[in-house]
Amino acid sequence: MIMKTHAPKGTYDLLPENASRWRYLENQIHKIFREYGFGEVRTPIFEHTELFQRGIGETTDIVEKEMFTFSDRGDRSITLRPEGTASVVRAFIEHNLAGPGAMAKLYYLGPMFRCEAPQAGRFRQFVQFGAETLGSNDPRVDAEIIALAVNFYRRLGIDDLDINLNSIGCPQCRPAYRQRLLEHLKPRAAQMCPNCQRRLERNPLRLLDCKNTTCQQLTVDIPLITETLCDDCGSHFEKLRQLLDSTGINYRINPRLVRGFDYYTKTVFEILAGDLGAQNALCGGGRYDGLVEMCGGKPTPGIGFAAGMERLMMVLEARQLLPEIDDRPHLYLAPLGEEAQQIIFPLCIRLRESGWIVETDLQGKSLKAQMKVADKLGARLTGVIGEDEYRAGKILMRNMETGEQELIDLAALDEYLEKVLRRR
RNA sequence: GUGGGCGUAGCUCAGCUGGUUAGAGUGCCAGGUUGUGGCCCUGGAGGUCGUGGGUUCGAUCCCCAUCGCUCACCCCA
């Protein structure tokens, strides 16, 4: 039996260099959610399978074939979460956050799991962040969520966002639209791609965003959902558009935008970035006024979005929008010999405790080799203690940039560091 | 699930129509001053050529299978 020495398909290791970039992004995420008044929730990474079956929809691709599902020892069916909304809604119901007139603004950030074929920007374990606003059907809530997402990407320097907006109606008006759509499309079924033929009965709305060119041509003259919304949905959509206009967000109405989960009502949106390749959606979301009730809570309107971290990272990398993160040591301490090591080890620990980034040799390397390491690490200063310095109670400080050296009293080291360095 | 591309050193890749001990760059280690980095020079370590089979006097190279990675379809963040 040979150990497998590679991470499972569709997973990856984040190594120190990249992990610090992730930390930067995570900080930006926490920051904007705080500013917009969202509180963080951390739900379990696995849930009862039933939650996703009911929440996301039995007939969605995710539930049908992409979930990591297994039985625990008590023979309960457990599933690694494939998305975040269902868990947040579950927690919202479980902790009774839906008091009369109460609203909850929640966000999450963490790994999700879907067992699909990995490719660029798509993994089996991937990180999503997202937000959910529960308890208000006011279009201002929709606009707030969209503005938050848009401004987040803008802040990071992505300024050519393609913001797609649509309304897919509600249980009042969608069935009628669905019917009209069927009437138009059924006679043309023979010309459709096999996929769309299958979808025709089950979810005809999905035909609208088929990428097959002949399918697209078949639907050029179909009635648009935005023209058949009921009064409630229509005015909701109209108000949302006014609100977005008032905040200077330049979206575009895309009547073909439909989404993969069953729970959406009214508003749906997607934010795309051009240079992402096939997986070009940075985030997507929408309103789900029936979901809380479907999951066993009191009827509560809600809206949210989910965003992919890996994809965002790809865009930021490609456009060089990630800041240089300076983790270089302020000081490298180079001991020569046993006695110097005994001085330097506690010194190193003490200086770190006062806020300096300090590195030292732990292998007993030669001075030459230690200088090399200090250089490679990018240390600003290197402090050498050999036999001479040890006897004299001194330390030889070398400026790695200029090469200048000066011998100072060990007792005056703190003062010296304060003078020539600045903490990061 | 379907289709394309690719598996040679830690990393990025050469390896001409199959021919001796498989190479380069980079990284790593050591040396070129007795206690001093970057540039330069020298040396060294490191490879079951993804795996298994086949063809052949002989396979990293050709054929088959298999595994892995990757891109795309589908779907999605």
Coordinates of C-alpha atoms (C1' of nucleotides) in Angstrom, one line a residue:
Chain A
M1 CA 0.0 0.0 0.0
I2 CA 1.6 3.2 -1.2
M3 CA 0.6 6.5 0.4
K4 CA -0.9 8.9 -2.0
T5 CA 1.3 12.0 -1.8
H6 CA -0.9 14.3 -3.7
A7 CA -3.9 16.4 -2.7
P8 CA -7.2 14.9 -3.9
K9 CA -8.5 15.9 -7.3
G10 CA -9.8 19.5 -7.4
T11 CA -8.1 20.6 -4.2
Y12 CA -4.9 22.6 -3.6
D13 CA -2.5 23.6 -1.0
L14 CA -2.1 27.3 -0.2
L15 CA 1.5 27.8 0.5
P16 CA 3.0 30.7 2.6
E17 CA 3.6 33.0 -0.4
N18 CA 0.0 32.8 -1.6
A19 CA -1.6 32.4 1.8
S20 CA -0.5 36.0 2.7
R21 CA -2.3 37.2 -0.4
W22 CA -5.5 35.4 0.7
R23 CA -5.2 37.0 4.1
Y24 CA -5.1 40.4 2.4
L25 CA -8.3 39.6 0.5
E26 CA -10.0 38.1 3.5
N27 CA -9.3 41.3 5.4
Q28 CA -10.8 43.4 2.6
I29 CA -13.9 41.2 2.8
H30 CA -14.3 41.5 6.6
K31 CA -13.8 45.3 6.2
I32 CA -16.5 46.0 3.7
F33 CA -19.1 43.8 5.4
R34 CA -18.4 45.6 8.6
E35 CA -18.9 48.9 6.9
Y36 CA -22.2 47.8 5.4
G37 CA -23.5 46.5 8.7
F38 CA -23.2 42.7 8.1
G39 CA -22.3 40.3 10.9
E40 CA -20.3 37.2 10.3
V41 CA -21.7 33.7 10.7
R42 CA -19.6 30.6 10.8
T43 CA -21.8 27.6 10.2
P44 CA -20.6 24.0 10.0
I45 CA -18.9 22.7 6.9
F46 CA -21.4 19.8 6.8
E47 CA -25.1 19.7 7.3
H48 CA -27.9 17.2 7.1
T49 CA -28.3 16.3 3.5
E50 CA -32.0 17.2 3.6
L51 CA -31.2 20.8 4.1
F52 CA -29.6 21.1 0.7
Q53 CA -32.1 18.9 -1.0
R54 CA -35.0 21.1 0.2
G55 CA -33.1 24.4 0.1
I56 CA -31.4 24.3 -3.2
G57 CA -33.9 22.1 -5.0
E58 CA -34.0 18.4 -5.7
T59 CA -33.7 18.9 -9.5
T60 CA -30.7 21.1 -9.6
D61 CA -27.4 19.8 -10.9
I62 CA -25.8 20.5 -7.6
V63 CA -28.1 18.3 -5.6
E64 CA -28.5 15.7 -8.3
K65 CA -24.9 14.9 -9.0
E66 CA -22.4 17.2 -7.3
M67 CA -22.7 16.8 -3.6
F68 CA -20.2 15.1 -1.3
T69 CA -22.7 13.0 0.6
F70 CA -21.9 10.2 3.1
S71 CA -23.4 8.5 6.1
D72 CA -22.1 9.1 9.6
R73 CA -21.7 6.4 12.2
G74 CA -25.3 6.9 13.3
D75 CA -26.4 6.3 9.7
R76 CA -27.5 10.0 9.2
S77 CA -27.0 11.3 5.7
I78 CA -24.5 14.1 5.9
T79 CA -23.4 16.5 3.1
L80 CA -20.4 18.8 2.8
R81 CA -21.9 22.2 2.1
P82 CA -22.0 23.0 -1.7
E83 CA -23.0 26.6 -1.0
G84 CA -23.6 28.9 1.9
T85 CA -27.2 30.2 1.7
A86 CA -29.0 27.1 3.0
S87 CA -26.8 27.0 6.1
V88 CA -27.2 30.6 6.9
V89 CA -31.0 30.3 6.5
R90 CA -30.9 27.2 8.7
A91 CA -29.0 29.1 11.4
F92 CA -31.3 32.1 11.1
I93 CA -34.3 29.8 11.7
E94 CA -32.6 27.8 14.4
H95 CA -31.6 30.8 16.5
N96 CA -34.9 32.5 16.0
L97 CA -33.4 35.7 14.5
A98 CA -36.8 36.4 12.9
G99 CA -38.5 38.3 15.6
P100 CA -41.4 40.6 14.6
G101 CA -40.0 43.3 12.4
A102 CA -36.5 41.9 12.8
M103 CA -34.0 42.0 10.1
A104 CA -30.7 40.0 9.9
K105 CA -27.7 41.0 7.8
L106 CA -25.3 38.1 7.8
Y107 CA -22.2 37.2 5.8
Y108 CA -19.9 34.2 5.6
L109 CA -16.5 33.2 4.2
G110 CA -15.3 29.6 3.9
P111 CA -14.8 26.5 1.9
M112 CA -17.6 24.9 -0.1
F113 CA -17.5 21.5 -1.8
R114 CA -18.9 20.2 -5.1
C115 CA -17.8 17.0 -6.8
E116 CA -17.5 18.2 -10.3
A117 CA -14.8 18.1 -13.0
P118 CA -12.2 20.7 -12.0
Q119 CA -11.0 23.3 -14.5
A120 CA -9.7 26.8 -14.6
G121 CA -11.3 28.8 -11.7
R122 CA -13.2 25.8 -10.5
F123 CA -12.3 23.3 -7.8
R124 CA -13.9 20.6 -5.7
Q125 CA -13.1 22.4 -2.5
F126 CA -13.3 26.1 -3.2
V127 CA -13.8 29.2 -1.1
Q128 CA -16.9 31.4 -1.3
F129 CA -17.9 34.5 0.6
G130 CA -21.4 35.9 0.5
A131 CA -24.1 37.8 2.3
E132 CA -27.7 37.3 3.1
T133 CA -30.2 39.9 4.2
L134 CA -33.3 38.4 5.7
G135 CA -36.6 40.0 6.8
S136 CA -37.2 42.8 4.3
N137 CA -38.7 42.8 0.8
D138 CA -37.8 46.5 0.3
P139 CA -35.9 47.0 -2.9
R140 CA -33.4 49.0 -1.0
V141 CA -32.2 45.8 0.5
D142 CA -31.6 44.4 -3.0
A143 CA -29.8 47.6 -4.0
E144 CA -27.7 47.5 -0.9
I145 CA -26.5 43.9 -1.6
I146 CA -25.7 44.7 -5.2
A147 CA -23.9 47.9 -4.3
L148 CA -21.9 46.1 -1.7
A149 CA -20.7 43.5 -4.2
V150 CA -20.0 46.1 -6.9
N151 CA -18.1 48.4 -4.6
F152 CA -16.1 45.6 -3.2
Y153 CA -14.7 44.7 -6.6
R154 CA -14.2 48.3 -7.5
R155 CA -12.2 49.0 -4.4
L156 CA -9.9 46.2 -5.3
G157 CA -9.3 47.9 -8.6
I158 CA -11.6 46.0 -10.9
D159 CA -13.3 48.8 -12.8
D160 CA -14.8 47.1 -15.9
L161 CA -17.4 45.0 -14.2
D162 CA -20.2 43.6 -16.3
I163 CA -23.2 43.8 -14.0
N164 CA -26.2 41.8 -15.2
L165 CA -29.6 42.4 -13.7
N166 CA -33.0 40.7 -14.2
S167 CA -36.2 39.9 -12.4
I168 CA -37.6 36.4 -12.8
G169 CA -40.9 37.1 -11.1
C170 CA -42.6 35.3 -8.3
P171 CA -45.0 32.4 -7.9
Q172 CA -47.8 34.9 -8.9
C173 CA -46.5 35.8 -12.3
R174 CA -43.8 33.3 -13.3
P175 CA -46.1 30.3 -14.1
A176 CA -47.9 32.5 -16.7
Y177 CA -44.7 33.5 -18.3
R178 CA -43.5 29.9 -18.3
Q179 CA -46.6 29.0 -20.1
R180 CA -46.1 31.6 -22.8
L181 CA -42.5 30.6 -23.2
L182 CA -43.5 27.0 -23.7
E183 CA -46.1 27.9 -26.3
H184 CA -43.4 29.7 -28.2
L185 CA -40.7 27.1 -27.8
K186 CA -42.5 23.8 -28.1
P187 CA -43.0 24.0 -31.9
R188 CA -39.2 24.5 -32.3
A189 CA -38.2 21.7 -29.9
A190 CA -36.8 19.6 -32.8
Q191 CA -34.1 22.2 -33.6
M192 CA -32.9 22.5 -30.0
C193 CA -29.8 21.0 -28.6
P194 CA -30.5 17.7 -26.7
N195 CA -29.9 19.5 -23.4
C196 CA -32.5 22.1 -24.1
Q197 CA -35.0 19.5 -25.2
R198 CA -34.6 17.9 -21.9
R199 CA -34.9 21.2 -20.0
L200 CA -38.0 22.3 -22.0
E201 CA -40.5 20.6 -19.7
R202 CA -38.6 20.9 -16.5
N203 CA -37.3 24.4 -16.4
P204 CA -37.9 26.2 -19.7
L205 CA -36.4 29.4 -18.3
R206 CA -33.0 27.8 -18.5
L207 CA -33.2 27.8 -22.3
L208 CA -32.8 31.5 -22.2
D209 CA -29.1 31.3 -21.4
C210 CA -28.1 28.3 -23.4
K211 CA -24.8 29.1 -25.2
N212 CA -25.6 27.0 -28.2
T213 CA -26.0 29.4 -31.1
T214 CA -28.9 27.7 -32.7
C215 CA -30.8 27.6 -29.4
Q216 CA -30.1 31.3 -29.0
Q217 CA -31.5 32.1 -32.4
L218 CA -34.6 30.1 -31.5
T219 CA -35.2 32.4 -28.6
V220 CA -34.5 35.8 -30.2
D221 CA -38.1 36.7 -30.6
I222 CA -39.6 35.2 -27.5
P223 CA -41.5 37.3 -24.9
L224 CA -39.4 38.8 -22.2
I225 CA -40.1 38.1 -18.6
T226 CA -39.5 41.7 -17.7
E227 CA -42.6 42.5 -19.8
T228 CA -44.9 40.0 -18.1
L229 CA -44.1 40.7 -14.4
C230 CA -47.0 41.1 -12.0
D231 CA -47.6 44.6 -10.5
D232 CA -45.7 43.8 -7.4
C233 CA -42.7 42.3 -9.1
G234 CA -42.7 45.1 -11.8
S235 CA -42.7 47.9 -9.3
H236 CA -40.1 46.2 -7.2
F237 CA -37.8 45.9 -10.2
E238 CA -38.5 49.5 -11.2
K239 CA -37.6 50.8 -7.8
L240 CA -34.5 48.7 -7.6
R241 CA -33.3 50.2 -10.9
Q242 CA -33.9 53.7 -9.7
L243 CA -32.0 53.0 -6.5
L244 CA -29.0 51.6 -8.5
D245 CA -29.1 54.6 -10.8
S246 CA -29.0 56.8 -7.8
T247 CA -25.8 55.2 -6.5
G248 CA -24.0 55.4 -9.9
I249 CA -23.9 51.7 -10.6
N250 CA -24.0 51.0 -14.3
Y251 CA -25.7 47.7 -14.6
R252 CA -27.4 46.3 -17.7
I253 CA -30.7 44.6 -17.9
N254 CA -30.3 41.0 -19.1
P255 CA -33.7 39.4 -19.6
R256 CA -31.9 36.1 -20.3
L257 CA -30.3 35.9 -17.0
V258 CA -31.7 33.0 -15.0
R259 CA -29.9 31.1 -12.3
G260 CA -29.3 27.6 -11.3
F261 CA -31.0 27.4 -7.9
D262 CA -34.7 26.8 -7.6
Y263 CA -35.2 29.3 -4.8
Y264 CA -34.8 32.6 -6.5
T265 CA -37.7 35.1 -6.9
K266 CA -37.8 38.6 -8.4
T267 CA -34.3 40.0 -8.5
V268 CA -31.4 38.0 -9.8
F269 CA -28.0 39.4 -10.7
E270 CA -24.5 38.3 -11.8
I271 CA -21.3 40.2 -11.9
L272 CA -18.9 39.2 -14.6
A273 CA -15.2 39.9 -15.3
G274 CA -14.1 39.7 -18.9
D275 CA -10.7 38.0 -18.4
L276 CA -11.8 34.9 -16.5
G277 CA -12.3 32.5 -19.4
A278 CA -15.1 30.0 -19.2
Q279 CA -15.9 30.6 -15.6
N280 CA -16.4 34.3 -15.9
A281 CA -18.8 35.0 -13.1
L282 CA -17.3 36.7 -10.1
C283 CA -20.4 36.5 -8.1
G284 CA -24.1 35.9 -8.4
G285 CA -27.2 36.1 -6.3
G286 CA -30.8 37.1 -6.0
R287 CA -33.9 37.3 -3.9
Y288 CA -35.4 34.2 -2.4
D289 CA -38.6 35.2 -0.7
G290 CA -39.9 31.6 -0.3
L291 CA -36.7 29.9 1.0
V292 CA -37.0 30.5 4.7
E293 CA -40.5 29.1 4.8
M294 CA -39.4 26.2 2.6
C295 CA -36.8 25.4 5.2
G296 CA -39.3 25.4 8.0
G297 CA -39.2 29.0 9.2
K298 CA -41.8 31.7 9.3
P299 CA -42.4 33.3 5.9
T300 CA -39.4 35.7 5.6
P301 CA -38.2 37.5 2.5
G302 CA -34.5 37.4 1.8
I303 CA -31.8 38.2 -0.7
G304 CA -28.1 37.3 -1.0
F305 CA -25.2 36.6 -3.2
A306 CA -22.2 34.3 -3.3
A307 CA -18.8 35.1 -4.7
G308 CA -15.9 32.9 -5.6
M309 CA -12.5 33.6 -4.0
E310 CA -10.3 31.6 -6.5
R311 CA -11.8 33.4 -9.4
L312 CA -11.3 36.8 -7.8
M313 CA -7.7 35.9 -7.0
M314 CA -7.2 35.0 -10.7
V315 CA -8.4 38.3 -11.9
L316 CA -6.4 40.3 -9.3
E317 CA -3.3 38.3 -10.2
A318 CA -3.7 38.7 -13.9
R319 CA -4.2 42.5 -13.5
Q320 CA -1.5 42.8 -10.9
L321 CA -3.9 44.3 -8.4
L322 CA -2.5 42.6 -5.4
P323 CA -0.4 44.7 -3.1
E324 CA 3.2 43.8 -2.3
I325 CA 3.1 42.2 1.1
D326 CA 6.2 42.9 3.1
D327 CA 7.0 40.0 5.4
R328 CA 10.7 40.6 5.3
P329 CA 12.6 40.5 8.6
H330 CA 13.7 43.7 10.1
L331 CA 16.7 42.0 11.6
Y332 CA 18.7 38.8 11.0
L333 CA 20.8 37.7 14.0
A334 CA 23.9 35.8 13.1
P335 CA 25.7 34.0 16.0
L336 CA 29.1 32.5 15.6
G337 CA 29.8 29.8 18.0
E338 CA 28.2 28.3 21.1
E339 CA 28.5 31.3 23.4
A340 CA 27.1 33.7 20.8
Q341 CA 24.2 31.4 20.2
Q342 CA 23.4 31.5 23.9
I343 CA 23.2 35.3 23.8
I344 CA 21.4 35.6 20.5
F345 CA 18.6 33.0 21.1
P346 CA 16.9 34.8 24.0
L347 CA 17.7 38.2 22.3
C348 CA 15.8 37.0 19.2
I349 CA 12.8 36.0 21.2
R350 CA 12.8 39.2 23.2
L351 CA 13.0 41.5 20.2
R352 CA 10.1 39.6 18.6
E353 CA 8.1 40.3 21.7
S354 CA 8.7 44.0 21.2
G355 CA 7.3 43.9 17.7
W356 CA 10.2 43.4 15.4
I357 CA 10.3 40.7 12.8
V358 CA 13.5 38.9 13.6
E359 CA 15.0 35.8 12.1
T360 CA 18.1 33.8 13.2
D361 CA 20.2 30.8 12.3
L362 CA 18.9 27.5 13.8
Q363 CA 21.3 25.2 12.0
G364 CA 24.8 26.3 13.0
K365 CA 25.7 27.7 9.5
S366 CA 28.9 29.6 8.8
L367 CA 28.8 33.4 8.8
K368 CA 28.9 33.4 5.0
A369 CA 26.0 31.1 4.8
Q370 CA 24.1 33.1 7.3
M371 CA 24.7 36.3 5.4
K372 CA 23.3 34.6 2.3
V373 CA 20.2 33.6 4.2
A374 CA 19.8 37.1 5.6
D375 CA 20.1 38.5 2.0
K376 CA 17.6 36.0 0.6
L377 CA 15.1 36.7 3.3
G378 CA 15.5 40.4 2.6
A379 CA 16.5 41.4 6.1
R380 CA 17.1 45.1 6.5
L381 CA 19.8 44.6 9.1
T382 CA 22.0 41.8 10.1
G383 CA 23.5 41.6 13.6
V384 CA 26.6 39.5 14.1
I385 CA 27.9 38.3 17.4
G386 CA 31.2 36.3 17.3
E387 CA 33.9 35.8 19.8
D388 CA 35.1 39.4 19.8
E389 CA 31.7 40.9 20.1
Y390 CA 30.8 38.4 22.8
R391 CA 33.8 39.4 24.9
A392 CA 33.1 43.1 24.5
G393 CA 29.3 42.9 25.1
K394 CA 28.8 44.3 21.6
I395 CA 27.0 43.4 18.4
L396 CA 28.1 44.2 14.9
M397 CA 25.2 45.8 12.9
R398 CA 25.3 45.6 9.2
N399 CA 23.0 47.5 6.9
M400 CA 22.2 45.0 4.2
E401 CA 21.3 47.7 1.7
T402 CA 24.4 49.9 2.0
G403 CA 26.8 47.4 3.5
E404 CA 27.8 49.9 6.2
Q405 CA 28.6 48.3 9.6
E406 CA 28.9 49.7 13.1
L407 CA 29.7 48.1 16.3
I408 CA 27.3 48.9 19.1
D409 CA 26.8 48.0 22.7
L410 CA 24.4 45.1 23.1
A411 CA 22.7 47.2 25.8
A412 CA 21.9 49.9 23.3
L413 CA 20.4 47.6 20.6
D414 CA 16.8 48.5 21.3
E415 CA 17.5 52.2 21.0
Y416 CA 19.5 51.5 17.8
L417 CA 16.6 49.6 16.2
E418 CA 14.1 52.3 17.1
K419 CA 16.4 54.8 15.5
V420 CA 16.9 53.1 12.2
L421 CA 13.9 50.9 11.6
R422 CA 10.1 51.3 11.7
R423 CA 7.7 48.5 12.7
R424 CA 5.3 47.1 10.2
Chain B
rG1 C1' -20.5 12.0 -18.0
rU2 C1' -18.1 13.7 -23.1
rG3 C1' -13.9 15.6 -26.0
rG4 C1' -8.8 18.0 -26.7
rG5 C1' -3.7 18.7 -24.6
rC6 C1' 0.2 17.1 -21.3
rG7 C1' 3.2 13.7 -17.7
rU8 C1' 11.7 13.9 -18.1
rA9 C1' 15.7 17.0 -11.5
rG10 C1' 12.4 20.9 -6.0
rC11 C1' 10.6 24.5 -10.2
rU12 C1' 10.5 25.9 -15.8
rC13 C1' 11.6 23.0 -19.8
rA14 C1' 15.3 20.7 -23.9
rG15 C1' 16.0 15.7 -25.7
rC16 C1' 16.9 16.0 -33.7
rU17 C1' 13.5 10.4 -38.1
rG18 C1' 14.4 4.9 -31.3
rG19 C1' 21.2 4.2 -30.5
rU20 C1' 26.5 4.2 -25.2
rU21 C1' 27.1 6.7 -18.4
rA22 C1' 19.5 11.4 -19.8
rG23 C1' 20.7 17.5 -20.4
rA24 C1' 20.0 23.1 -19.7
rG25 C1' 18.3 27.2 -16.8
rU26 C1' 16.9 28.2 -12.0
rG27 C1' 16.8 26.7 -6.9
rC28 C1' 19.6 23.9 -3.1
rC29 C1' 24.7 22.6 -0.6
rA30 C1' 30.0 23.5 -0.5
rG31 C1' 34.5 26.0 -2.0
rG32 C1' 37.0 30.5 -4.4
rU33 C1' 40.3 34.9 2.8
rU34 C1' 41.4 34.0 8.5
rG35 C1' 34.4 36.0 10.7
rU36 C1' 30.6 39.0 5.8
rG37 C1' 25.1 38.6 1.3
rG38 C1' 24.1 40.5 -3.8
rC39 C1' 27.8 39.9 -9.3
rC40 C1' 31.3 36.2 -11.1
rC41 C1' 33.9 31.3 -11.2
rU42 C1' 34.4 26.0 -9.7
rG43 C1' 32.5 21.6 -7.7
rG44 C1' 28.5 18.6 -5.5
rA45 C1' 23.8 16.5 -4.3
rG46 C1' 19.2 15.5 -6.7
rG47 C1' 15.7 11.7 -12.0
rU48 C1' 12.2 4.0 -11.0
rC49 C1' 12.1 9.7 -18.0
rG50 C1' 3.8 8.8 -14.4
rU51 C1' 2.8 3.2 -14.2
rG52 C1' 2.1 -1.6 -16.6
rG53 C1' 2.5 -4.2 -21.0
rG54 C1' 3.9 -4.7 -26.4
rU55 C1' 7.1 -3.9 -31.0
rU56 C1' 12.6 -4.0 -31.4
rC57 C1' 19.3 -6.2 -31.1
rG58 C1' 18.1 -1.7 -28.4
rA59 C1' 12.5 2.6 -26.2
rU60 C1' 12.4 9.0 -22.7
rC61 C1' 11.1 8.7 -28.1
rC62 C1' 6.7 4.1 -31.7
rC63 C1' 1.9 1.1 -30.2
rC64 C1' -1.8 -0.4 -26.4
rA65 C1' -3.7 0.1 -21.6
rU66 C1' -3.9 2.5 -17.0
rC67 C1' -3.3 6.4 -13.5
rG68 C1' -2.6 11.5 -12.8
rC69 C1' -2.7 16.7 -14.3
rU70 C1' -4.9 20.3 -17.4
rC71 C1' -8.3 22.9 -20.7
rA72 C1' -13.2 22.9 -22.8
rC73 C1' -18.4 21.2 -23.0
rC74 C1' -22.3 20.8 -19.2
rC75 C1' -23.2 23.5 -14.9
rC76 C1' -21.8 27.0 -11.7
rA77 C1' -19.1 31.3 -7.7

